[in-house]
Short mmCIF file of C-alpha atoms and ligand atoms in Angstrom, two decimals:
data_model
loop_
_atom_site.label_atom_id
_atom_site.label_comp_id
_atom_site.label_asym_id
_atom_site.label_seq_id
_atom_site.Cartn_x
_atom_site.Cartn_y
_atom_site.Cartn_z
CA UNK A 786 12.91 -31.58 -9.24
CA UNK A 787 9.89 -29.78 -9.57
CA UNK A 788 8.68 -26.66 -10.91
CA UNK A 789 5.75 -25.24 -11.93
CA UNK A 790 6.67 -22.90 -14.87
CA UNK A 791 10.39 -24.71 -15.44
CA UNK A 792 11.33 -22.83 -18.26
CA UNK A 793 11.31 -19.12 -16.85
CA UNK A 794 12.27 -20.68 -13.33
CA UNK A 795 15.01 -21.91 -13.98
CA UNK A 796 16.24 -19.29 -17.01
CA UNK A 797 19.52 -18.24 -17.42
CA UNK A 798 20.29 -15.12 -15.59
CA UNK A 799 20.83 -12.97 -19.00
CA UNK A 800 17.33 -14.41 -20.21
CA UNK A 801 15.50 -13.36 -17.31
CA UNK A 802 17.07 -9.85 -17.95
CA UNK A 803 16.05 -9.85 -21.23
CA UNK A 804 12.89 -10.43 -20.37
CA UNK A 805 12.64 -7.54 -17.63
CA UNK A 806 14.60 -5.22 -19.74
CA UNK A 807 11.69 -5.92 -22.51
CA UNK A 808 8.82 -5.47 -20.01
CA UNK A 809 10.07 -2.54 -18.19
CA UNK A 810 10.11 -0.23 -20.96
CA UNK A 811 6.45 -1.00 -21.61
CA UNK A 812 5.29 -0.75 -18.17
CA UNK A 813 6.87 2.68 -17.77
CA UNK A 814 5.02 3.80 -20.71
CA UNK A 815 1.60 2.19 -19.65
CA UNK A 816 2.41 3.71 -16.52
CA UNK A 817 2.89 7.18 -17.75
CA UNK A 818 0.35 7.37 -20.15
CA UNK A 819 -2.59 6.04 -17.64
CA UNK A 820 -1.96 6.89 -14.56
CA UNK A 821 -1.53 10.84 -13.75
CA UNK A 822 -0.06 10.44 -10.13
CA UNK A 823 2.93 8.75 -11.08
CA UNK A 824 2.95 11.13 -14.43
CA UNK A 825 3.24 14.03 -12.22
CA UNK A 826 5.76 12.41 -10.04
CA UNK A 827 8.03 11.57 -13.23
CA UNK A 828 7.31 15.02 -14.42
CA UNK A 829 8.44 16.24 -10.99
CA UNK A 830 11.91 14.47 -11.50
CA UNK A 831 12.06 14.97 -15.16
CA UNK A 832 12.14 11.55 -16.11
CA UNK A 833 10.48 10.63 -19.48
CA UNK A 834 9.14 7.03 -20.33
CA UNK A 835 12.18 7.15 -23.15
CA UNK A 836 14.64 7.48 -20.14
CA UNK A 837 14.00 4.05 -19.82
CA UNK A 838 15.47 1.77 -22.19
CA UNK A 839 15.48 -1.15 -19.58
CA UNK A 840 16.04 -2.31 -15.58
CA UNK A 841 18.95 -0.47 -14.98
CA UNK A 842 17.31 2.89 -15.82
CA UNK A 843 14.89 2.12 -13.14
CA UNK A 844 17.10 4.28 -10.62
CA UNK A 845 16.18 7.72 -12.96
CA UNK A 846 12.33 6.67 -11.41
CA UNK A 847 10.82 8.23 -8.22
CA UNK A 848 9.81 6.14 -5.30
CA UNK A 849 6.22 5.59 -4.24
CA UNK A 850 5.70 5.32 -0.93
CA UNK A 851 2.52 3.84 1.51
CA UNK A 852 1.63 7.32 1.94
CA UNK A 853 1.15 7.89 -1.42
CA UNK A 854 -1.08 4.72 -1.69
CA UNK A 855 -2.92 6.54 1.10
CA UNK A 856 -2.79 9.86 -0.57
CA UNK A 857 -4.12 8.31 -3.93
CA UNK A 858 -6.66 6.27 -1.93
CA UNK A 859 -8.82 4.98 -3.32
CA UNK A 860 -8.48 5.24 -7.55
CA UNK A 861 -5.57 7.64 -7.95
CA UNK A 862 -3.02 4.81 -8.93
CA UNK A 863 -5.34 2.91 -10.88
CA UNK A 864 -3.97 1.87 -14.51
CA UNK A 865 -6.82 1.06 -16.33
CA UNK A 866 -10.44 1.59 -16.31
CA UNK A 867 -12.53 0.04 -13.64
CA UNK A 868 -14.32 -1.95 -16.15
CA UNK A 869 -11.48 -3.76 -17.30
CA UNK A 870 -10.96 -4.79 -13.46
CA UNK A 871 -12.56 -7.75 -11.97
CA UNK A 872 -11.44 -7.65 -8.01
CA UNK A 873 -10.52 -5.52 -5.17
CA UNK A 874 -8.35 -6.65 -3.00
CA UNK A 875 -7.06 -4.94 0.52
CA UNK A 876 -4.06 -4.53 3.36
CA UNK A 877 -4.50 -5.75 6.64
CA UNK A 878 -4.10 -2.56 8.27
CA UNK A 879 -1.21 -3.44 9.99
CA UNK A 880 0.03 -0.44 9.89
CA UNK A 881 -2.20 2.01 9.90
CA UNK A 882 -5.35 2.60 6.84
CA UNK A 883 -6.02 0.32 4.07
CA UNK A 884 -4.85 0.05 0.86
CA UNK A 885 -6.94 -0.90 -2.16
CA UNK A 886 -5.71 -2.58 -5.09
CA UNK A 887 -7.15 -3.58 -8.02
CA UNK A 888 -6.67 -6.40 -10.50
CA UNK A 889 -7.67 -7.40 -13.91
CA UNK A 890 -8.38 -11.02 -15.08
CA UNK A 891 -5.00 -10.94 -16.37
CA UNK A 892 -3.30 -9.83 -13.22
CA UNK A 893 -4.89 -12.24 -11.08
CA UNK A 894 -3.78 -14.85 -13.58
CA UNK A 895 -0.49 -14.02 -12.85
CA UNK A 896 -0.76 -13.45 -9.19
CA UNK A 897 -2.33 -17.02 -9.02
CA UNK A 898 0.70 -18.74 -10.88
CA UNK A 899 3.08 -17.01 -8.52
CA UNK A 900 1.25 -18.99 -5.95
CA UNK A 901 1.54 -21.94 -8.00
CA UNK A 902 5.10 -21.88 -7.95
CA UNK A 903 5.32 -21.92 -4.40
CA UNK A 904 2.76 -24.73 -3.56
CA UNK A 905 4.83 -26.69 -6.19
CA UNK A 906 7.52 -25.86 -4.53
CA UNK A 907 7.05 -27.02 -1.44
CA UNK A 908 5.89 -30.18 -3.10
CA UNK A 909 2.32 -29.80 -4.32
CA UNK A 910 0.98 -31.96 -6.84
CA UNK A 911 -2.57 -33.12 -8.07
CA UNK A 912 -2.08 -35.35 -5.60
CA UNK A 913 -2.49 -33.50 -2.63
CA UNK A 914 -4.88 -32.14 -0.54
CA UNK A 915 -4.12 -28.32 0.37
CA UNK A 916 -6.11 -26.68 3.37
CA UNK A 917 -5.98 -23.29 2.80
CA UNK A 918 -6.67 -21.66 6.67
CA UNK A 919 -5.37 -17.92 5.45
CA UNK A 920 -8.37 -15.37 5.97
CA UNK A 921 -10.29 -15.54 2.56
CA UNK A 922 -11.90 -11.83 1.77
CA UNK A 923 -10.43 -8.55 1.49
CA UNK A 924 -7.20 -10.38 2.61
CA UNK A 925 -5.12 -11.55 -0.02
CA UNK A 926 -3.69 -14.34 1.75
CA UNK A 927 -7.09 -17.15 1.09
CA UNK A 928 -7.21 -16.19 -2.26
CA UNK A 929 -3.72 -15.99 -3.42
CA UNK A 930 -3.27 -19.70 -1.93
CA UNK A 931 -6.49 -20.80 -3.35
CA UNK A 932 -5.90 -20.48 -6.49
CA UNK A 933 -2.27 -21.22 -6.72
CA UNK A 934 -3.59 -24.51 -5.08
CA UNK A 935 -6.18 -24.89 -7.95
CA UNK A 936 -3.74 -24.51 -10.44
CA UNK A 937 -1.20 -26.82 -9.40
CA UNK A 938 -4.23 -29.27 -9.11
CA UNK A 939 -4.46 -29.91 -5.55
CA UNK A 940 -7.69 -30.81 -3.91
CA UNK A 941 -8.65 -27.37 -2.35
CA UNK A 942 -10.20 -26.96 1.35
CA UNK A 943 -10.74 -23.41 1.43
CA UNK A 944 -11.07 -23.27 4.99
CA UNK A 945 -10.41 -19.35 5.77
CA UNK A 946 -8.67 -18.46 9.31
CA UNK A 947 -10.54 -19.58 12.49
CA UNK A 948 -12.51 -22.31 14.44
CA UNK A 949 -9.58 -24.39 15.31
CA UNK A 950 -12.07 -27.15 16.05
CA UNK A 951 -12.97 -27.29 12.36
CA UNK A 952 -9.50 -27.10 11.08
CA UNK A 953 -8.44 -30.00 12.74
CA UNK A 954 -11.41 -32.06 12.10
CA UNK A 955 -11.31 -31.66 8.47
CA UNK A 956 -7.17 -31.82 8.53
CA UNK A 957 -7.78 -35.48 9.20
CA UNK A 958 -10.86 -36.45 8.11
CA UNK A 959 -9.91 -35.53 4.75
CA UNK A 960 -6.05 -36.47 4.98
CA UNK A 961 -4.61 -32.71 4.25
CA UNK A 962 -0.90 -33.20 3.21
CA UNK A 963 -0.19 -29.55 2.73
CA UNK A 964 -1.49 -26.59 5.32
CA UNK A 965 -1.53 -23.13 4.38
CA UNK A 966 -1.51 -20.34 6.91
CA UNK A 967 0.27 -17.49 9.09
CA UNK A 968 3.27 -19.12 10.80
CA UNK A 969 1.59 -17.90 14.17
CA UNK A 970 -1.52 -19.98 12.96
CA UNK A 971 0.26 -22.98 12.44
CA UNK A 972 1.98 -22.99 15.95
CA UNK A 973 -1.55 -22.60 17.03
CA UNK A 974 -3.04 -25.36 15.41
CA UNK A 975 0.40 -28.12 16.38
CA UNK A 976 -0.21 -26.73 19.75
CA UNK A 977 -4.01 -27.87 19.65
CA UNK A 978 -3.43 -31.17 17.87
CA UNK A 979 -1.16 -32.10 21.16
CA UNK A 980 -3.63 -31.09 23.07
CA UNK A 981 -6.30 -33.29 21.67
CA UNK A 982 -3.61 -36.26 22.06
CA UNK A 983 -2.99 -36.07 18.16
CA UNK A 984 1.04 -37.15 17.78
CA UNK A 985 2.75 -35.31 14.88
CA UNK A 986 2.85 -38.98 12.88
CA UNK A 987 -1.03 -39.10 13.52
CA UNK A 988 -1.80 -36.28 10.68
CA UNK A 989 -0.58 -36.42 6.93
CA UNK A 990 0.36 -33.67 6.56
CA UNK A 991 3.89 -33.05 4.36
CA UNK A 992 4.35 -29.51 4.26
CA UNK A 993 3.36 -25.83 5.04
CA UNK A 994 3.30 -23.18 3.24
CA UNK A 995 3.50 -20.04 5.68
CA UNK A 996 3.90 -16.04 5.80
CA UNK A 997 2.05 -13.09 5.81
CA UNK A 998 4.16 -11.83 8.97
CA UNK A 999 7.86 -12.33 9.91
CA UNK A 1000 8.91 -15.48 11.92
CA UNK A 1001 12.47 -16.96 12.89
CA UNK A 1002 13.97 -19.87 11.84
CA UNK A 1003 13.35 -21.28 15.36
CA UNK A 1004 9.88 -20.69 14.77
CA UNK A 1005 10.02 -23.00 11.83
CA UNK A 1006 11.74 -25.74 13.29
CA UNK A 1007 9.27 -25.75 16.40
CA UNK A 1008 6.57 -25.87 13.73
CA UNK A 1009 8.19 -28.50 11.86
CA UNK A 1010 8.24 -30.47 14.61
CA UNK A 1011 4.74 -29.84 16.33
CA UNK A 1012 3.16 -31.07 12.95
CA UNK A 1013 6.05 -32.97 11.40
CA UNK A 1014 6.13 -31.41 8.19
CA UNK A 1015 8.51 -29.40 6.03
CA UNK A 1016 7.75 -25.83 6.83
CA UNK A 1017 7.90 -23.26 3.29
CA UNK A 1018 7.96 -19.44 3.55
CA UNK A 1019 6.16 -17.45 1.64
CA UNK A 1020 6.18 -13.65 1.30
CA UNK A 1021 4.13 -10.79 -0.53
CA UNK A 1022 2.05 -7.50 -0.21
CA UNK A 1023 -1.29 -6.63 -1.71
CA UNK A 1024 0.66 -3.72 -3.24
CA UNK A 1025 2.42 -5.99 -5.33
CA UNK A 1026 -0.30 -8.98 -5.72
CA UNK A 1027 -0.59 -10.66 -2.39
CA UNK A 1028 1.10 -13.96 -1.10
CA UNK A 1029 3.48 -15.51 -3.94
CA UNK A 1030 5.86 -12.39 -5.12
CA UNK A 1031 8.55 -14.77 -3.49
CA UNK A 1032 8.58 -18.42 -2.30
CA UNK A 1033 11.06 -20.68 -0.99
CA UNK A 1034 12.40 -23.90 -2.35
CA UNK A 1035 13.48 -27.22 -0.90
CA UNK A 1036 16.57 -25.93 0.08
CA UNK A 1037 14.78 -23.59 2.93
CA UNK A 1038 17.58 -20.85 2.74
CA UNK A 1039 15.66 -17.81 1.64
CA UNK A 1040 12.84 -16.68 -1.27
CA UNK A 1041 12.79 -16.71 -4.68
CA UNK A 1042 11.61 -13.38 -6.30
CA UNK A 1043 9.19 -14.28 -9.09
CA UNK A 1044 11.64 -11.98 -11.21
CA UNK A 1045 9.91 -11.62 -14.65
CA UNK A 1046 6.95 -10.53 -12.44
CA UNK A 1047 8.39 -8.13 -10.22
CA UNK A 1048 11.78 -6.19 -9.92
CA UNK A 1049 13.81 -5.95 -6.78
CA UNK A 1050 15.95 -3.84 -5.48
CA UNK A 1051 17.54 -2.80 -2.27
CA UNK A 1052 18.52 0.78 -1.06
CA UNK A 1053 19.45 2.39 1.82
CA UNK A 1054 15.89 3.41 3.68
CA UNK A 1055 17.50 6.61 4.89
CA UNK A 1056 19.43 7.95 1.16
CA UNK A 1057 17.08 6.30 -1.16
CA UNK A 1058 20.44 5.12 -3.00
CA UNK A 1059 20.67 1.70 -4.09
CA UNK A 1060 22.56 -0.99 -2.50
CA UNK A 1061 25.11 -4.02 -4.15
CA UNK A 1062 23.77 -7.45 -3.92
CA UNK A 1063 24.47 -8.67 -0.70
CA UNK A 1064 23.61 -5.43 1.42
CA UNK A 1065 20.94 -5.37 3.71
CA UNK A 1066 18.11 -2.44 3.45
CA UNK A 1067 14.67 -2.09 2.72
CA UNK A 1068 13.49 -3.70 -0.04
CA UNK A 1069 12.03 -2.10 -3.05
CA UNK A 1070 9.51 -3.42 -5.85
CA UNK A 1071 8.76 -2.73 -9.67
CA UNK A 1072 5.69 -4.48 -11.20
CA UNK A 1073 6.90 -5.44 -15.09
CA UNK A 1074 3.32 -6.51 -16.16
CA UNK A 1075 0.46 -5.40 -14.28
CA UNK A 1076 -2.64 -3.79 -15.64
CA UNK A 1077 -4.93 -2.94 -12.81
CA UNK A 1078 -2.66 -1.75 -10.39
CA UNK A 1079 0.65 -1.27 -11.76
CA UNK A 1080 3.25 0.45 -9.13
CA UNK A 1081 6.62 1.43 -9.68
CA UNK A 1082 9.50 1.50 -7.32
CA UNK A 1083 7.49 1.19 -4.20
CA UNK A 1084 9.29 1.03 -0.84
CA UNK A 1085 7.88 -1.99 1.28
CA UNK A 1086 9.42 -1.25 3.91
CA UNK A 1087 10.86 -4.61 4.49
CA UNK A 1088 14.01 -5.09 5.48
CA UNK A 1089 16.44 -7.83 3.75
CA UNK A 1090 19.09 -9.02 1.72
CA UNK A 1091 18.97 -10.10 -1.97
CA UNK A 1092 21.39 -13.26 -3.23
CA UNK A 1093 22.05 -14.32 -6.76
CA UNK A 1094 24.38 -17.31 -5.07
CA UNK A 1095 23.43 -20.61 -7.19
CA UNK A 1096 20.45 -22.55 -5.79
CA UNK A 1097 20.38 -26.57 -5.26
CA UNK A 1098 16.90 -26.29 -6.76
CA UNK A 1099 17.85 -25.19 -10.18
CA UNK A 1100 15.49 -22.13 -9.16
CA UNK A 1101 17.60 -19.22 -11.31
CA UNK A 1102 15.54 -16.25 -9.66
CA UNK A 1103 17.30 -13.95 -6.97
CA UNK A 1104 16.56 -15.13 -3.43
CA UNK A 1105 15.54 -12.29 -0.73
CA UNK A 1106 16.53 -13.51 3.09
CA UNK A 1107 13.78 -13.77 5.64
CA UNK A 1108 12.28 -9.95 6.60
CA UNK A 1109 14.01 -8.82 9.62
CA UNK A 1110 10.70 -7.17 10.20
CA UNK A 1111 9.35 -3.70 8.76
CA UNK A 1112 11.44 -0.77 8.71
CA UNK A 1113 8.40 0.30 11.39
CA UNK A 1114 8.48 -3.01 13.55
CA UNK A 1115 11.38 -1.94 14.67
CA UNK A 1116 11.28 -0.45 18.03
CA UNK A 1117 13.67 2.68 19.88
CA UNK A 1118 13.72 1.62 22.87
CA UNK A 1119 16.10 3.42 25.59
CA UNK A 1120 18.18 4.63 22.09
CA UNK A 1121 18.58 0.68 21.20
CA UNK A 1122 16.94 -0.41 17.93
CA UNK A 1123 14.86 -3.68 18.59
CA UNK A 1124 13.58 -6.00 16.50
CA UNK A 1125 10.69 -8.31 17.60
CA UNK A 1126 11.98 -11.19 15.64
CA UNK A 1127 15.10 -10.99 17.99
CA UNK A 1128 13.17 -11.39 20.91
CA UNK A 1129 11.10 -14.96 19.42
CA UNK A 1130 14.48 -16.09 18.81
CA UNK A 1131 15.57 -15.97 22.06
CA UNK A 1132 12.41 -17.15 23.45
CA UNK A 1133 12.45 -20.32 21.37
CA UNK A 1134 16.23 -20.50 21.92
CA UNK A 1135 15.14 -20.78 25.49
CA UNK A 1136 12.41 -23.18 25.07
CA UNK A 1137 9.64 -21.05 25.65
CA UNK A 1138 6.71 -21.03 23.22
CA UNK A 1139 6.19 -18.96 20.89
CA UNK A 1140 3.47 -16.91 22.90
CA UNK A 1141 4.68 -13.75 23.95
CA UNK A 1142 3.78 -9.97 24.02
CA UNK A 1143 5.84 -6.86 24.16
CA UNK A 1144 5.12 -3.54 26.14
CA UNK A 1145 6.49 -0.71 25.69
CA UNK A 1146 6.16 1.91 27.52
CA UNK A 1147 6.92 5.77 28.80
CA UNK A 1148 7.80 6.92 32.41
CA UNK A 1149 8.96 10.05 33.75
CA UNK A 1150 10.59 10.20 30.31
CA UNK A 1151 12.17 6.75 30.64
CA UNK A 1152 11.03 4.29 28.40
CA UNK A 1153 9.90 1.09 29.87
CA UNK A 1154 10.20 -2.93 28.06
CA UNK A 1155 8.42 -5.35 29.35
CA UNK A 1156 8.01 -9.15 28.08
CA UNK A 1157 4.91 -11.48 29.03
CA UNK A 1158 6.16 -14.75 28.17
CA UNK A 1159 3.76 -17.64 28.45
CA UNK A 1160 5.17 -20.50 30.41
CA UNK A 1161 4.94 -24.32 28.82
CA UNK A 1162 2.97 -26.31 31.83
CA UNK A 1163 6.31 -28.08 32.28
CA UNK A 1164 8.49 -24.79 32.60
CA UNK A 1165 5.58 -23.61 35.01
CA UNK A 1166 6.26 -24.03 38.69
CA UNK A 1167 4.34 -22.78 42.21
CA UNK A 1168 7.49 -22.22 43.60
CA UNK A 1169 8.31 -18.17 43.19
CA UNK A 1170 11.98 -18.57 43.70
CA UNK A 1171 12.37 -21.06 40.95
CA UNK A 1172 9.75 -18.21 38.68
CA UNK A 1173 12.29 -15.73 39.23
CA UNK A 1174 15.08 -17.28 38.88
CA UNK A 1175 13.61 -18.22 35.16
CA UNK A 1176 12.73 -15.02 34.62
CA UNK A 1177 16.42 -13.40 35.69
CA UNK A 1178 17.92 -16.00 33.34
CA UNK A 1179 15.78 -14.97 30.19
CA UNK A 1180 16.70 -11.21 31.14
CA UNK A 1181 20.28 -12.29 30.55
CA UNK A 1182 19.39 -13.83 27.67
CA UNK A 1183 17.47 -10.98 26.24
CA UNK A 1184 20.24 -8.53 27.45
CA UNK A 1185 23.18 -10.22 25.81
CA UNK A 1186 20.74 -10.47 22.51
CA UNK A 1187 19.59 -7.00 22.11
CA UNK A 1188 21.95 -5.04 24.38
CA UNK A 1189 19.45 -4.33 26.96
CA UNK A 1190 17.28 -5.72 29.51
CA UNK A 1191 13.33 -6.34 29.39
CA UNK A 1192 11.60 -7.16 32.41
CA UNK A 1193 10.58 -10.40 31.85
CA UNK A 1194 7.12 -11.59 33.12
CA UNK A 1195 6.55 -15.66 32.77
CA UNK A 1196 2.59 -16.14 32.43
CA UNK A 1197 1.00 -19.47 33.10
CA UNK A 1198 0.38 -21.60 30.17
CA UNK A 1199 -2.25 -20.24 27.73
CA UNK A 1200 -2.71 -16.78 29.14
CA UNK A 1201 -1.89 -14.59 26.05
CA UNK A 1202 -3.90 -14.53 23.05
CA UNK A 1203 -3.55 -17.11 20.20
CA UNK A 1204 -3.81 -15.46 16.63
CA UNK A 1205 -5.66 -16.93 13.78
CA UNK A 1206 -4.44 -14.70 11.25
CA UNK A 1207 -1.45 -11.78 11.90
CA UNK A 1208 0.03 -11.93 15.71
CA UNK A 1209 -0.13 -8.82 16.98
CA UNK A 1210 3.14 -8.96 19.64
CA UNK A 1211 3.98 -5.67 20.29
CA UNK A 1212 2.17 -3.03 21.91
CA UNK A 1213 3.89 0.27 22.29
CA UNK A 1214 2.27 2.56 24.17
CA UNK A 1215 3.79 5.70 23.61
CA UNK A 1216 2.23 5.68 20.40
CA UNK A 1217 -1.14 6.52 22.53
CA UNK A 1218 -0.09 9.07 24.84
P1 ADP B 619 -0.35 -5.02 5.90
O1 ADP B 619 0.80 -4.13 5.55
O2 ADP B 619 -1.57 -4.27 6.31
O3 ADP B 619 0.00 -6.14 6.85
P2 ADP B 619 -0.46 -7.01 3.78
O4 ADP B 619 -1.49 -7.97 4.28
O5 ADP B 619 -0.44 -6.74 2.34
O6 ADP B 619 -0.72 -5.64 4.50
O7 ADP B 619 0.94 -7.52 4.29
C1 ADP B 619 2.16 -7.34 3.63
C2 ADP B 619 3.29 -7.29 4.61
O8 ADP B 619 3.31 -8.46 5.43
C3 ADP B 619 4.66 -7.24 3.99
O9 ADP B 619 5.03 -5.95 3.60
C4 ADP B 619 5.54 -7.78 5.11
O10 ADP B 619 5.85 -6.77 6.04
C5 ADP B 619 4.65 -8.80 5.78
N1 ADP B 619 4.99 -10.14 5.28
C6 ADP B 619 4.37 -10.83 4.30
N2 ADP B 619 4.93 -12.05 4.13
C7 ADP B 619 5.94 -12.12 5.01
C8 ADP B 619 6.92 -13.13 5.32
N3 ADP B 619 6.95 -14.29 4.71
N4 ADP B 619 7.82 -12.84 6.28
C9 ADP B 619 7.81 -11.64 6.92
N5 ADP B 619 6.93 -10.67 6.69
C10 ADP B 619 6.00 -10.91 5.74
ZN1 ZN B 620 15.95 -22.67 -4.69
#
């Protein structure tokens, strides 16, 4: 087995505490004493950096929240001087404006052997050739994977997002083995290689390492099959770093936290309190050592479930389950909460691909759900009867999976939008009215 930092990956539980409990108290206090937001926000609570004598104080702390990224926007949660920093990196808007964070030499050090960890992980040696097709800019995605790449070793194409063409060309002119990208990407670029008569044998590639969005774990297995490879998620926020703050292992069952980085915990999104192991709420983050941008107990928004159950990998660090999605994917619709990822599941179930678009919509005060589905040229037929008696059959499917009924609207193949970087599947138009 491999590992790219074995002796804190695979640390005994009580060590890796140590080690928090150790870092915690200083990053309160380095916290406190440079950066007034979060110094008023203590004071606010009365919580003093001495009320902190290690991780399981971190409760006594107040939560910061996207809106008070936004409200600090753009130096108020800075932690050190802006000379001592050496990048800026930025959100992908997602969900609404920007945030900035900054790094120092140090923290992008760190950020880059989280990567590491991961590209080891899913195999990576000096050995192999790692095309990195994550955006490369204010996106954290090209350069966290860039230079986790470099430090493992691996020959690095840093290809950035875009001009498929390209992609594939160098993918096997210069034998990539390991493909980084957004899991909506990588469907992309199987779906092209088929197109251009390329057999999933035909590349040599060995693995992927993808994320930056939420995907199902049908999604992965059509992936691992379009490009025959061993598909690795990957998840993180350029609050926290970017790409890397968790990684899976060979045993594909959920993330690793990069604990002696960052500390997790889950709470309930609408009490704030925080939840056993084994619940599922929104996930919550504590940086232990960062200089540039240091935040503590900030709500991601993410919702999962954190494991401690032994790992075949030797990997000691808690695992976190697949995002269901963001607390704000999720859609009300007709009173029913709705999760996107529920509806790719289903698709893929069905054996659809994984091109589809949600619409929601608002009526005479009824809300409307609509579901474009993009037809495979195989599952696409003249005949209308045949259409809508497909389309009936993935209503039923949809119904008995989210409790009620889309209209379903099957689109001939290659009619919706491919992504390059995030998919954008939902559009919910009551947000606009
Ligand atoms: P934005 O919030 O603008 O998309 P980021 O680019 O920093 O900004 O994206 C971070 C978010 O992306 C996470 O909070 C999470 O919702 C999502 N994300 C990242 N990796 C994954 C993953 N592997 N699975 C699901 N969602 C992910
Ligand atoms: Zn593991």
């Amino acid at each position: 087995m491999n590992y790219y930092q074995p002796e804190i990956e695979t640390a005994p539980n009580d060590e890796i505490r140590r080690i928090q409990n150790e870092k915690i108290v200083k990053q309160v206090r380095y916290v406190y004493d440079n950066v007034p937001y979060y110094r008023d926000l203590m004071d606010k609570k009365g919580v003093t950096p001495d009320d902190i004598k290690g991780v399981d104080d971190i409760k006594k702390l107040p939560f910061l929240t996207k809106d008070d990224l936004r409200e600090a926007y753009p130096y108020g949660l800075l932690g050190t001087d802006l000379k001592n920093c050496i990048r800026i990196q930025s959100t992908s808007g997602t969900t609404g404006k920007r945030v900035v964070a900054f790094y120092t030499q140090k923290d992008i050090d760190m950020w880059e052997e989280c990567c590491a960890r991961a590209v080891v992980a899913a195999g990576g040696t000096n050995e192999d050739v790692c095309q990195v097709c994550y955006g490369y800019g204010l996106f954290t995605g090209g350069a966290g994977l860039n230079g986790g790449s470099q430090k493992v070793g691996c020959l690095t194409l840093p290809m950035s997002s875009g001009n498929t063409d390209r992609q594939i060309q160098f993918m096997m002119d210069l034998n990539a083995t390991i493909l980084c990208c957004t899991p909506s990407y990588a469907a992309y670029i199987g779906e092209s290689l088929a197109e251009r008569g390329y057999k999933p044998e035909d590349n040599k590639l060995k693995a992927g390492i993808f994320g930056a969005e939420p995907w199902t774990e049908e999604m992965r297995q059509s992936i691992e099959k379009s490009l025959g490879i061993k598909a690795y998620d990957i998840y993180g926020l350029t609050e926290t770093s970017g790409p890397g703050v968790a990684f899976e292992c060979s045993e594909q069952s959920g993330m690793h936290i990069n604990e002696d980085h960052f500390y997790a915990e889950i709470i309930d999104p609408e009490t704030g309190e925080t939840l056993p192991e084994g619940e599922k709420g929104e996930l919550v983050f504590t940086s232990l050592d960062k200089e540039g941008f240091p935040l503590l107990r900030y709500r991601t928004k993410d919702i999962c479930i954190l494991s401690r159950k032994k790992c075949s990998c030797g990997r000691t660090h808690v695992k976190m389950t697949k995002p269901l999605g963001r607390s704000d994917d999720m859609m009300i619709i007709r009173g029913v909460n709705v999760f996107p990822s529920q509806i790719e599941t289903v698709l893929l179930k069905e054996g659809y691909p994984p091109n589809y678009e949600i619409v929601v919509d608002r009526v005479n005060n009824s809300d409307t759900f609509d579901i474009y589905v993009e037809c495979t040229p195989e599952l696409f037929s003249d005949k209308i009867s045949e259409m809508q008696e497909n389309e009936k059959k993935l209503n039923l499917a949809m119904r008995s999976m989210l409790g009620i009924g889309p209209k379903i609207h099957l689109v001939p193949p290659k009619t919706i939008a491919r992504s390059e970087g995030k998919a954008v599947r939902v559009i919910d138009k009551r947000k606009l009215h």
